[in-house]
Amino acid sequence: DLRKQQTAHRTKMEAFTPAIDAAAKLLYDKDPKLAIEFLTDYTHNTALNVINDWRDFGNFLLVKYLDG
């Protein structure tokens, strides 16, 4: 269960990274402050999503293994 969850998160991040980098580069070329804001928002929201996903996963594991 744990490896599956880790792999899903890693795969998603690896897939998104080139697009996020390209968007940040375009923004940076026009306005560096906008690129910084974009990356800050992206990383903040991504971190919140990962935290929520792991919390939910923890609850899933608790119920799964509590029931035997």
CSV table of C-alpha atoms in Angstrom, one decimal:
chain,number,residue,atom,x,y,z
A,1,ASP,CA,0.0,0.0,0.0
A,2,LEU,CA,2.7,2.4,1.0
A,3,ARG,CA,4.9,1.9,-2.1
A,4,LYS,CA,1.8,2.3,-4.3
A,5,GLN,CA,1.0,5.7,-2.7
A,6,GLN,CA,4.7,6.8,-2.9
A,7,THR,CA,4.9,5.8,-6.6
A,8,ALA,CA,1.7,7.6,-7.5
A,9,HIS,CA,2.9,10.9,-5.9
A,10,ARG,CA,6.3,10.6,-7.5
A,11,THR,CA,4.9,9.8,-10.9
A,12,LYS,CA,2.5,12.7,-10.8
A,13,MET,CA,5.3,15.2,-9.8
A,14,GLU,CA,7.6,13.9,-12.5
A,15,ALA,CA,4.9,14.2,-15.1
A,16,PHE,CA,4.0,17.8,-14.1
A,17,THR,CA,7.6,19.1,-13.6
A,18,PRO,CA,8.4,19.9,-17.3
A,19,ALA,CA,5.1,21.8,-17.8
A,20,ILE,CA,5.5,23.7,-14.6
A,21,ASP,CA,9.2,24.6,-15.4
A,22,ALA,CA,8.2,25.7,-18.9
A,23,ALA,CA,5.4,27.9,-17.6
A,24,ALA,CA,7.7,29.4,-15.0
A,25,LYS,CA,10.3,30.1,-17.7
A,26,LEU,CA,7.7,31.9,-19.8
A,27,LEU,CA,6.5,34.0,-16.9
A,28,TYR,CA,10.1,34.7,-15.8
A,29,ASP,CA,11.0,36.0,-19.2
A,30,LYS,CA,8.0,38.5,-19.0
A,31,ASP,CA,8.1,39.3,-15.3
A,32,PRO,CA,10.3,37.5,-12.8
A,33,LYS,CA,8.1,38.5,-9.9
A,34,LEU,CA,5.1,36.8,-11.6
A,35,ALA,CA,7.2,33.6,-12.0
A,36,ILE,CA,8.1,33.7,-8.3
A,37,GLU,CA,4.5,34.1,-7.4
A,38,PHE,CA,3.4,31.3,-9.7
A,39,LEU,CA,6.0,28.8,-8.3
A,40,THR,CA,5.3,29.8,-4.8
A,41,ASP,CA,1.5,29.2,-5.3
A,42,TYR,CA,2.2,25.9,-7.1
A,43,THR,CA,4.5,24.5,-4.5
A,44,HIS,CA,2.3,25.7,-1.6
A,45,ASN,CA,-0.8,24.1,-3.1
A,46,THR,CA,1.1,20.9,-4.1
A,47,ALA,CA,2.4,20.6,-0.5
A,48,LEU,CA,-1.2,21.0,0.9
A,49,ASN,CA,-2.5,18.4,-1.5
A,50,VAL,CA,0.3,15.9,-0.6
A,51,ILE,CA,-0.3,16.5,3.1
A,52,ASN,CA,-4.1,15.9,2.7
A,53,ASP,CA,-3.5,12.8,0.5
A,54,TRP,CA,-1.2,11.3,3.1
A,55,ARG,CA,-3.6,12.1,5.9
A,56,ASP,CA,-6.4,10.4,4.0
A,57,PHE,CA,-4.1,7.5,3.3
A,58,GLY,CA,-3.3,7.2,7.0
A,59,ASN,CA,-6.9,7.0,7.8
A,60,PHE,CA,-7.4,4.3,5.0
A,61,LEU,CA,-4.6,2.2,6.5
A,62,LEU,CA,-6.0,2.6,10.0
A,63,VAL,CA,-9.4,1.3,9.0
A,64,LYS,CA,-7.9,-1.4,6.7
A,65,TYR,CA,-5.6,-2.9,9.3
A,66,LEU,CA,-7.9,-2.2,12.3
A,67,ASP,CA,-10.5,-4.4,10.8
A,68,GLY,CA,-7.9,-7.2,10.3
